[in-house]
Every structure is written in structure tokens, then in C-alpha cells.
PDB file of C-alpha atoms in Angstrom:
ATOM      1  CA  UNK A  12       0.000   0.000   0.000  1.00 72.00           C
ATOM      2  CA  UNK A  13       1.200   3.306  -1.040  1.00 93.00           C
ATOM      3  CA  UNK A  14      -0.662   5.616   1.134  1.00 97.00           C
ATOM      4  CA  UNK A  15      -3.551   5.652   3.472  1.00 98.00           C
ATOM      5  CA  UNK A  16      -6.342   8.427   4.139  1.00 98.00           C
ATOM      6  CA  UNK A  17      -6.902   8.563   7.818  1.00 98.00           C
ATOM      7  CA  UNK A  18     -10.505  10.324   8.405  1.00 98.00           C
ATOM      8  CA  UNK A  19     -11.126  11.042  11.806  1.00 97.00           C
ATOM      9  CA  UNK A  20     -14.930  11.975  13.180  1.00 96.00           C
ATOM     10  CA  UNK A  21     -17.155  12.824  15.904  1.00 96.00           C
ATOM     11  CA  UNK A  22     -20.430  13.316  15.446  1.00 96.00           C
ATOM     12  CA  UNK A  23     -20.341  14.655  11.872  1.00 96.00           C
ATOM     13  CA  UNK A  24     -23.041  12.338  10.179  1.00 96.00           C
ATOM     14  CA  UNK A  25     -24.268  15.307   7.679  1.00 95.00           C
ATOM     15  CA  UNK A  26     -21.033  15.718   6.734  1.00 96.00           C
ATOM     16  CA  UNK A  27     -19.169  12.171   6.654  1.00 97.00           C
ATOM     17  CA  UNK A  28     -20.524  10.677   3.152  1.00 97.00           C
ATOM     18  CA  UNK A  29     -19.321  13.295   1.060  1.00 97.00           C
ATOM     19  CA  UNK A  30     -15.616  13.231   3.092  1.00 98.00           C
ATOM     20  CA  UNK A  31     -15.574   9.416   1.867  1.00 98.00           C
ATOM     21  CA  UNK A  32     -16.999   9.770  -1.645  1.00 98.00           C
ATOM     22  CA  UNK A  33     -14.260  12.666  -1.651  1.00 98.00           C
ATOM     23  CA  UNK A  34     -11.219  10.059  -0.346  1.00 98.00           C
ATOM     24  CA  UNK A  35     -12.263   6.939  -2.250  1.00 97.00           C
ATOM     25  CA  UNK A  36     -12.374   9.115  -5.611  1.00 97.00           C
ATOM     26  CA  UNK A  37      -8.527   9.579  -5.423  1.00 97.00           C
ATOM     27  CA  UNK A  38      -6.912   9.944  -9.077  1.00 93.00           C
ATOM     28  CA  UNK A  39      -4.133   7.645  -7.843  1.00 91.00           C
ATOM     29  CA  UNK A  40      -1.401   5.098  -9.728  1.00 80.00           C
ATOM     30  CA  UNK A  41      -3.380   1.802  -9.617  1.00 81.00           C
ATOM     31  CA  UNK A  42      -5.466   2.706  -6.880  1.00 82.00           C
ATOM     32  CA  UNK A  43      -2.762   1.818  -4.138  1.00 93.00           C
ATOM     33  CA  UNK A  44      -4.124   3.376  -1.174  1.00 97.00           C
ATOM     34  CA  UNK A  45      -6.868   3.089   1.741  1.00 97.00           C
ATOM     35  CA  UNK A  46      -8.595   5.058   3.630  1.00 98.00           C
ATOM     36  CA  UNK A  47      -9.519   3.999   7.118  1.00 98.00           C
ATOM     37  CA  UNK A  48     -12.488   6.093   9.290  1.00 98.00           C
ATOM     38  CA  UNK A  49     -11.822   6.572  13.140  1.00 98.00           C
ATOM     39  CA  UNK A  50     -14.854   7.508  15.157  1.00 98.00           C
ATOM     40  CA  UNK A  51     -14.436   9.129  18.407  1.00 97.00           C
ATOM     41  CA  UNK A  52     -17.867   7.398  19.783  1.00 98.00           C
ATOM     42  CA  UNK A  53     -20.328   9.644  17.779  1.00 97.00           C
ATOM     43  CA  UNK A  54     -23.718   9.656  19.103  1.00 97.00           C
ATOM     44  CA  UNK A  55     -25.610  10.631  16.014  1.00 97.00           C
ATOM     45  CA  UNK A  56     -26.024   8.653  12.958  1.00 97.00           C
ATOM     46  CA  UNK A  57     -22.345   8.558  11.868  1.00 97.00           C
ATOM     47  CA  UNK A  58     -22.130   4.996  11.638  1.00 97.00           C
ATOM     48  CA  UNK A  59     -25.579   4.348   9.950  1.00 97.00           C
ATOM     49  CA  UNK A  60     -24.147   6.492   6.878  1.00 97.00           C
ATOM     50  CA  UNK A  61     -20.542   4.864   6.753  1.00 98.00           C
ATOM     51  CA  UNK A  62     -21.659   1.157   6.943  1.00 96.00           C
ATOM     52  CA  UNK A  63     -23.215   0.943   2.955  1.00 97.00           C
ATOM     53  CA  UNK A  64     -19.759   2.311   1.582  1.00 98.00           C
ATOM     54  CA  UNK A  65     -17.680  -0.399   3.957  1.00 97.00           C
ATOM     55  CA  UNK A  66     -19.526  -3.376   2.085  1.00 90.00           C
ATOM     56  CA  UNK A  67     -19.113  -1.591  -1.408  1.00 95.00           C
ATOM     57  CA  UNK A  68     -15.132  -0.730  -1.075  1.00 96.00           C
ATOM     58  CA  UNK A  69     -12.510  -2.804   0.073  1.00 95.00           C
ATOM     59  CA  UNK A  70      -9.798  -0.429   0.151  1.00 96.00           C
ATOM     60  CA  UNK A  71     -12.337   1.582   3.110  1.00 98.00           C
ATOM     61  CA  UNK A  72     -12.369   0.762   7.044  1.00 98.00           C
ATOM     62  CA  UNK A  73     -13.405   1.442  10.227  1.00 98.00           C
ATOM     63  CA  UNK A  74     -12.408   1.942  13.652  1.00 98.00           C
ATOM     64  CA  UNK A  75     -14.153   2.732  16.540  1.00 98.00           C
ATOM     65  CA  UNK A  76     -13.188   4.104  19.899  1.00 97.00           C
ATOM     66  CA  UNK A  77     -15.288   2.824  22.884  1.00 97.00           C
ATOM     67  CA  UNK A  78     -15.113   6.484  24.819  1.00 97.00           C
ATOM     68  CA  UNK A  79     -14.536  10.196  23.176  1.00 96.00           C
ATOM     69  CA  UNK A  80     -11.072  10.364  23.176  1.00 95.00           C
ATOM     70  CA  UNK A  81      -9.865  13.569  20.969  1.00 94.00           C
ATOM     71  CA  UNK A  82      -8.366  14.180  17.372  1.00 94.00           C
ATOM     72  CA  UNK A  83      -5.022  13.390  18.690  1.00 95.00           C
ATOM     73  CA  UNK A  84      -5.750   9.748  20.202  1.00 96.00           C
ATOM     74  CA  UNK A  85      -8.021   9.083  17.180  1.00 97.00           C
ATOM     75  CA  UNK A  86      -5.489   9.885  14.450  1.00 97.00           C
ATOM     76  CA  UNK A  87      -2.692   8.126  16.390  1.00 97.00           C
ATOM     77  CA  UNK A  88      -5.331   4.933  16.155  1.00 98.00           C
ATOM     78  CA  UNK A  89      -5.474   5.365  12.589  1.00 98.00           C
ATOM     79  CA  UNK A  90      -1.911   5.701  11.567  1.00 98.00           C
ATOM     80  CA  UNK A  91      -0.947   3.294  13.661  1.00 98.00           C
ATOM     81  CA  UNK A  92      -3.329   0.739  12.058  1.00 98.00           C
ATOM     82  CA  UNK A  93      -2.378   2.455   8.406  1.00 98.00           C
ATOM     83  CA  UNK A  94      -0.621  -0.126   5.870  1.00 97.00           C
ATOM     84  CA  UNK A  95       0.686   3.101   3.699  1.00 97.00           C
ATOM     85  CA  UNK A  96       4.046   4.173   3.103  1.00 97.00           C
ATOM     86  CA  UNK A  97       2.802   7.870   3.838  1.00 98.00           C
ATOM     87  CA  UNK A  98      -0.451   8.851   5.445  1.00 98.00           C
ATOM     88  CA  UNK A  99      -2.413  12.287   5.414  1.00 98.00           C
ATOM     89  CA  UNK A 100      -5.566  13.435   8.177  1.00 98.00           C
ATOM     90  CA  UNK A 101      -8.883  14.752   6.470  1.00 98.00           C
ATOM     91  CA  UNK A 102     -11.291  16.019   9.171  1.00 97.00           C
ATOM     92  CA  UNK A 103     -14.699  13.913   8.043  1.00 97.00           C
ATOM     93  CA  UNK A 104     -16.346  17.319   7.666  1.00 96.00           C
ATOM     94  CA  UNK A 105     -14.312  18.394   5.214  1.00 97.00           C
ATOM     95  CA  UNK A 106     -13.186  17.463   1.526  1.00 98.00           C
ATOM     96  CA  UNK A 107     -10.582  16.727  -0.671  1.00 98.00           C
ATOM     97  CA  UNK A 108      -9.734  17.425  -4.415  1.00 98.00           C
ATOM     98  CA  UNK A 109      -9.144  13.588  -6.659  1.00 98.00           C
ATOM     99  CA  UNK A 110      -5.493  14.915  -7.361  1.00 97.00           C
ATOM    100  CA  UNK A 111      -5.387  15.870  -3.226  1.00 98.00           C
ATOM    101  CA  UNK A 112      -3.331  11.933  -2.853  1.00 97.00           C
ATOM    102  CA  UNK A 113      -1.462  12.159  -5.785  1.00 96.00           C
ATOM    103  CA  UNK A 114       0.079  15.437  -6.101  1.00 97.00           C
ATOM    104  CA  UNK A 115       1.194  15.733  -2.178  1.00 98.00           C
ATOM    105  CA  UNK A 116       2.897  11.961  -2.600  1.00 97.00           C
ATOM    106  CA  UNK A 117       4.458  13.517  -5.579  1.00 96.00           C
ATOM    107  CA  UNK A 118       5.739  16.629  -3.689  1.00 97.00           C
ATOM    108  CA  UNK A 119       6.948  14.916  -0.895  1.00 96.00           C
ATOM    109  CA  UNK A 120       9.396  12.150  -3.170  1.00 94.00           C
ATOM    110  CA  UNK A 121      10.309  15.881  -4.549  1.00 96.00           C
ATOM    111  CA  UNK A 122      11.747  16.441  -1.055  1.00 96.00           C
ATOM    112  CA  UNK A 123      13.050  13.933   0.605  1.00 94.00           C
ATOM    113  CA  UNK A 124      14.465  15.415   3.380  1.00 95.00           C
ATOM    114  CA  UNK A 125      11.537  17.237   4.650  1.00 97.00           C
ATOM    115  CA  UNK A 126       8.999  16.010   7.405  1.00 97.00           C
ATOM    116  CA  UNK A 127       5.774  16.799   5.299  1.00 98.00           C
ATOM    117  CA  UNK A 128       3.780  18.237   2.615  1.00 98.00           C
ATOM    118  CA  UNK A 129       1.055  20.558   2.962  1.00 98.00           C
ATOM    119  CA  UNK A 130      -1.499  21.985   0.277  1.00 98.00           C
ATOM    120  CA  UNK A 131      -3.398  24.997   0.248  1.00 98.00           C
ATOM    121  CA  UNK A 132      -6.723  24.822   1.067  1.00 98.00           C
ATOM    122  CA  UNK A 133     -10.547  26.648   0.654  1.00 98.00           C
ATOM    123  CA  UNK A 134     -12.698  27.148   2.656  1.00 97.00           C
ATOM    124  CA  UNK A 135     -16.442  26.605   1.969  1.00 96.00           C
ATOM    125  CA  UNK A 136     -20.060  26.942   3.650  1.00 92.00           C
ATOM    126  CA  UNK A 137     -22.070  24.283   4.327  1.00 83.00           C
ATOM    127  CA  UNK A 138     -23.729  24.346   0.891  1.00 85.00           C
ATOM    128  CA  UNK A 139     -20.259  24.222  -0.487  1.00 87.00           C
ATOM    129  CA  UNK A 140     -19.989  27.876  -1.559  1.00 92.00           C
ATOM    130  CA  UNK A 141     -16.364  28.926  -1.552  1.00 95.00           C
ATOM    131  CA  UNK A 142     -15.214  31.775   0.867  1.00 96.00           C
ATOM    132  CA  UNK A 143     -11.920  31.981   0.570  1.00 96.00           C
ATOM    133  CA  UNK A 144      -8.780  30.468  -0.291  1.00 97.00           C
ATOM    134  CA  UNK A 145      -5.703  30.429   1.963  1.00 98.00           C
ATOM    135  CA  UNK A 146      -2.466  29.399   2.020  1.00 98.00           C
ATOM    136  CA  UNK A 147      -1.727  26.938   4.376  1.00 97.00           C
ATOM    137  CA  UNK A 148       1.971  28.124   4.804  1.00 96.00           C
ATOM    138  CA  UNK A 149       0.908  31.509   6.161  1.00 96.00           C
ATOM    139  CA  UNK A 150      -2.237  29.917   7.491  1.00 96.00           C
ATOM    140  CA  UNK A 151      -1.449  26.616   8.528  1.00 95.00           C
ATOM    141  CA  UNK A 152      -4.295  23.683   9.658  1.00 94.00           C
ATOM    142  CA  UNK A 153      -3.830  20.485  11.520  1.00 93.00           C
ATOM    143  CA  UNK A 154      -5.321  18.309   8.275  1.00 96.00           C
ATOM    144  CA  UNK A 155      -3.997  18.190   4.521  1.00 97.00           C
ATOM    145  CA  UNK A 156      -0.434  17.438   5.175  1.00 98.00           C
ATOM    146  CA  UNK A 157       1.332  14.573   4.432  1.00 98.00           C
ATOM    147  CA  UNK A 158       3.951  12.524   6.079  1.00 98.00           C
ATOM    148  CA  UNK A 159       5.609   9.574   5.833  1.00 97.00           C
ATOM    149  CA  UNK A 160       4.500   7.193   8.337  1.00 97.00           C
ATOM    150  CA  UNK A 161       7.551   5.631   9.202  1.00 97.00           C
ATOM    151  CA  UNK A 162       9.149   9.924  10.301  1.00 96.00           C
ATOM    152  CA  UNK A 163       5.915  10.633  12.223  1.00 96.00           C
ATOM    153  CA  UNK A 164       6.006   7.609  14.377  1.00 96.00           C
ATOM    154  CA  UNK A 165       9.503   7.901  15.028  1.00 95.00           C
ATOM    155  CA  UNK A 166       8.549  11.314  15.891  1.00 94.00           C
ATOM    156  CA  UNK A 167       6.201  10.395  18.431  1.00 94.00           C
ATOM    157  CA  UNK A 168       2.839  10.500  16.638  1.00 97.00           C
ATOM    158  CA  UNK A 169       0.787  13.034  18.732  1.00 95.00           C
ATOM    159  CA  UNK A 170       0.136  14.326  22.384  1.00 92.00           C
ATOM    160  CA  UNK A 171      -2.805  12.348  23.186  1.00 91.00           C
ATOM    161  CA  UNK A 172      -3.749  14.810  25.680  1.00 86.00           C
ATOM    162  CA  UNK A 173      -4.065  17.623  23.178  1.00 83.00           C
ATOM    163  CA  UNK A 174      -7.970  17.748  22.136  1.00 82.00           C
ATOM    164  CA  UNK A 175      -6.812  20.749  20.205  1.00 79.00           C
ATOM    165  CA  UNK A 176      -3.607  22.564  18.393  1.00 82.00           C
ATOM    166  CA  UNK A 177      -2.261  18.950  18.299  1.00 92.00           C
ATOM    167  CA  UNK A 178      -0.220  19.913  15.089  1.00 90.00           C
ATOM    168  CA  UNK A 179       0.988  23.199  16.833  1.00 91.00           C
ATOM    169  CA  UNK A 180       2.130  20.680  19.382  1.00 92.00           C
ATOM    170  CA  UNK A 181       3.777  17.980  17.253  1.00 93.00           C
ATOM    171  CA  UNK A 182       5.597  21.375  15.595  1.00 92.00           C
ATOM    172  CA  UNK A 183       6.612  22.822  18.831  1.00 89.00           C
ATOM    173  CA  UNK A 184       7.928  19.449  20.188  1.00 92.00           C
ATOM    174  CA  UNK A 185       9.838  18.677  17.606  1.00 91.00           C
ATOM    175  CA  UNK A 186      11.830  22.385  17.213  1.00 90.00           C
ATOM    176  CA  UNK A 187      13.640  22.406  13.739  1.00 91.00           C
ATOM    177  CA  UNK A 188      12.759  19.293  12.523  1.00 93.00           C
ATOM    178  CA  UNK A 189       9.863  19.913  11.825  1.00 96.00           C
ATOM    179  CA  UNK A 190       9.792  20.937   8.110  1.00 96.00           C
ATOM    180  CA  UNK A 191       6.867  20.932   5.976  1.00 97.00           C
ATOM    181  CA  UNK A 192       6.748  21.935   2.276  1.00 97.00           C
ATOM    182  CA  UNK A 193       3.847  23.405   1.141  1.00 98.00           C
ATOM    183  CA  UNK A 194       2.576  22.961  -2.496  1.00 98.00           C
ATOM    184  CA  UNK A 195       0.760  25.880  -3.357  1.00 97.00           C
ATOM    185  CA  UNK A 196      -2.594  24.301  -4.580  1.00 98.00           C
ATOM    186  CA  UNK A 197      -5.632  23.965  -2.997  1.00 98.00           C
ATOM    187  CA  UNK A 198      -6.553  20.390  -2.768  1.00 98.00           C
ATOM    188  CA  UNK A 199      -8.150  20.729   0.559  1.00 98.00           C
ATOM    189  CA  UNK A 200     -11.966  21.838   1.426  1.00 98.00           C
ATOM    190  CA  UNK A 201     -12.543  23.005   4.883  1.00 97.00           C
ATOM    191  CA  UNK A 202     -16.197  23.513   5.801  1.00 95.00           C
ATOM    192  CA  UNK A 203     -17.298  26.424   7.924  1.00 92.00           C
ATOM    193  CA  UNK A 204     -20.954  25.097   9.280  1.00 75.00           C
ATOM    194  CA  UNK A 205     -21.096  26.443  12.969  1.00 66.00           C
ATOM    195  CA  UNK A 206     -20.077  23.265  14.483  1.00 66.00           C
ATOM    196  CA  UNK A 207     -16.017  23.332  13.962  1.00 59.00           C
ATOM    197  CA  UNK A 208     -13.674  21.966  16.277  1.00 58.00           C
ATOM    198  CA  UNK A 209     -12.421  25.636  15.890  1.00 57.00           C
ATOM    199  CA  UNK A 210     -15.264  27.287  17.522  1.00 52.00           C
ATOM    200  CA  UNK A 211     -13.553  26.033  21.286  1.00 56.00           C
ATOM    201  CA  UNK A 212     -12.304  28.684  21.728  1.00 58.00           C
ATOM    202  CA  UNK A 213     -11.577  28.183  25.514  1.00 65.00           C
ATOM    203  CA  UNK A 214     -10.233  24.647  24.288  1.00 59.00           C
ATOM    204  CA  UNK A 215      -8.055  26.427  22.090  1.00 59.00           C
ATOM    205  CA  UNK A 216      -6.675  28.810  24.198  1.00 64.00           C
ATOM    206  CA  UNK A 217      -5.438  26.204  27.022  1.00 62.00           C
ATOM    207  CA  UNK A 218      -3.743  24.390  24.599  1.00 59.00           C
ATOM    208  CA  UNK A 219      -2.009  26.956  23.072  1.00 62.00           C
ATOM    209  CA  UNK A 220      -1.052  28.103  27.000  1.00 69.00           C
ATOM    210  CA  UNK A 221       0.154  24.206  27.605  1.00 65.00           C
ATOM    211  CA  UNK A 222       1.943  24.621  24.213  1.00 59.00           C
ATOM    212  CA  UNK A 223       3.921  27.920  25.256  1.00 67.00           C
ATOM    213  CA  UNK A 224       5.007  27.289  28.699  1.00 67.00           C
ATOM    214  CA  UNK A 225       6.477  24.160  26.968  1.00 67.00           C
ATOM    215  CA  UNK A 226       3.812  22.082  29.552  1.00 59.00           C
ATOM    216  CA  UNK A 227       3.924  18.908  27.036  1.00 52.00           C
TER     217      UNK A 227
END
């Protein structure tokens, strides 16, 4: 397996079938990759919606976690379980471009040396009305960047206490080695809808405070 889509959700049933039509319909060499769905215990009908694509696909899986458990834990379940050389978050309320696999893989044997590859991204409404786009080396998210597996578990994965700013974390932890090369196309949709992890803003805050008095 080349690479593997890691697709992490709580509670974002509305939003979850069109992040895996998005993933599956990857414009990749011989369709050598997977993508694997980690729910954080969702209480809606998340599970209802994934189960008629995980009989259709067999490149598609799930995992579940018995308690909520955070981005961070959930991700770290889903690379660890991840057969693919490299392996890249999508947040399961968001979506993805068909070139979003193929051109960061590409990118990233480009640079060798580097710890990741990031794409720009847009952001959209919830009836998928484009905003604006941004550049996610100015503007940097948490999803949308790719690593090779093998560099971000011998980093450490991430802080499984960190519900939020867990990329901010994984950067600040790791100091200079942390390098990520940003290809400057948006291949990445990320949907505004009044729900967003984002919107903690008190959740946000004490991580960031955790992050800069280095209390990780």
C-alpha cells in the first residue's frame, strides 16, 4: 500500500458521506491506497451512513473508539493501524480534491528530506460555496499534510492529551525538525458550518497556554 487516508470523526453524520466519496475518488497510480475512518464514539447517525460504503469498497475501514477520546488519540489509532508508506488526516467534515493523494505523494518524493507536505486549502459553507482560499503556509491547519509514516512515528505521533492545536504541538515538540513543504494548490476543502472543532475557543486557548510554557 502506497498511502492511506486517515478520516477522523465525531459526530459529523451530515457531513461524513461526502468526506468518503471525496477520499475513495482519489486519481491515484493503480489505486494503491486506503482510507480507514476513526470515530471518536459519535452519538448521532455517523455509523448508519458509513456502513453501505464499507460493504461496497474494500480499500475503506473502520475503527471505533469505545469512549470520546480527541483528534489526537483518534489519528494516532489510525496511523498506527495504516498499511501506507505515507499517510495524510482529512477532518470527516471536510473534503478533498481527486489529485489531493497524488500530487502531495508527488511533492513529498520531490523532497526527501523534509517532514511533510502541505497543500493549500478553501474554505467553503455548508452548501459548499467557496469563501476563501488560503495558504496553508501563512495559514497553517492540523489536516492536509502529508507525512511519511515511518518519520511521524519515530517522531512520536501526537500528544494524546491535546484535544486541540495537536499539530501546533507535534511542531513545537519537535523544534527544527519539523519541516513541511507546502505545495501551493488547494486540494483541501474546509467547511465552515457552525459546528467546527475551531469554535472552542476556551479549548483552544489552554492548549495553546500548555503549548507555550512548553507544559507537554
Amino acid at each position: 500500500m502506497k498511502a492511506s487516508i486517515i478520516i477522523t470523526s465525531y459526530n459529523y453524520g451530515m457531513f461524513v458521506e461526502r468526506c468518503i466519496r471525496s477520499c475513495l475518488d482519489q486519481q491515484y497510480i493503480n489505486n494503491l491506497f486506503e482510507v480507514i475512518i476513526v470515530d471518536d464514539a459519535s452519538t448521532d447517525d455517523t455509523i448508519l451512513r458509513i456502513k453501505p460504503y464499507l460493504n461496497k469498497y474494500k480499500n475503506l475501514s473502520l475503527l471505533q473508539n469505545k469512549t470520546n477520546s480527541g483528534v489526537a488519540y483518534s489519528s494516532n489509532i489510525g496511523i498506527k493501524n495504516a498499511s501506507g508508506r505515507f499517510v495524510v488526516r482529512v477532518d470527516a467534515d471536510d473534503y478533498v480534491s481527486p489529485d489531493f493523494l497524488y500530487l502531495l505523494t508527488r511533492c513529498m518524493k520531490d523532497h526527501p528530506d523534509a517532514f511533510g507536505v502541505s497543500c493549500d486549502y478553501v474554505k467553503v459553507n455548508r452548501h459548499d460555496q467557496r469563501i476563501k482560499r488560503f495558504s496553508a503556509k501563512n495559514d497553517p491547519i492540523s489536516c492536509g499534510i502529508l507525512y511519511p509514516k515511518d518519520r511521524l512515528s519515530e517522531a512520536g505521533l501526537y500528544n494524546d492529551d491535546f484535544r486541540h492545536c495537536e499539530e501546533l504541538e507535534l511542531k513545537a515538540r519537535m523544534g527544527e525538525m519539523y519541516r513541511i513543504i507546502n505545495l501551493p494548490v488547494a486540494l483541501y476543502f474546509y467547511n465552515l458550518h457552525g459546528n467546527n472543532k475551531t469554535n472552542d475557543k476556551k479549548g483552544i486557548n489552554e492548549a495553546r497556554s500548555k503549548i507555550e510554557n512548553k507544559n507537554f
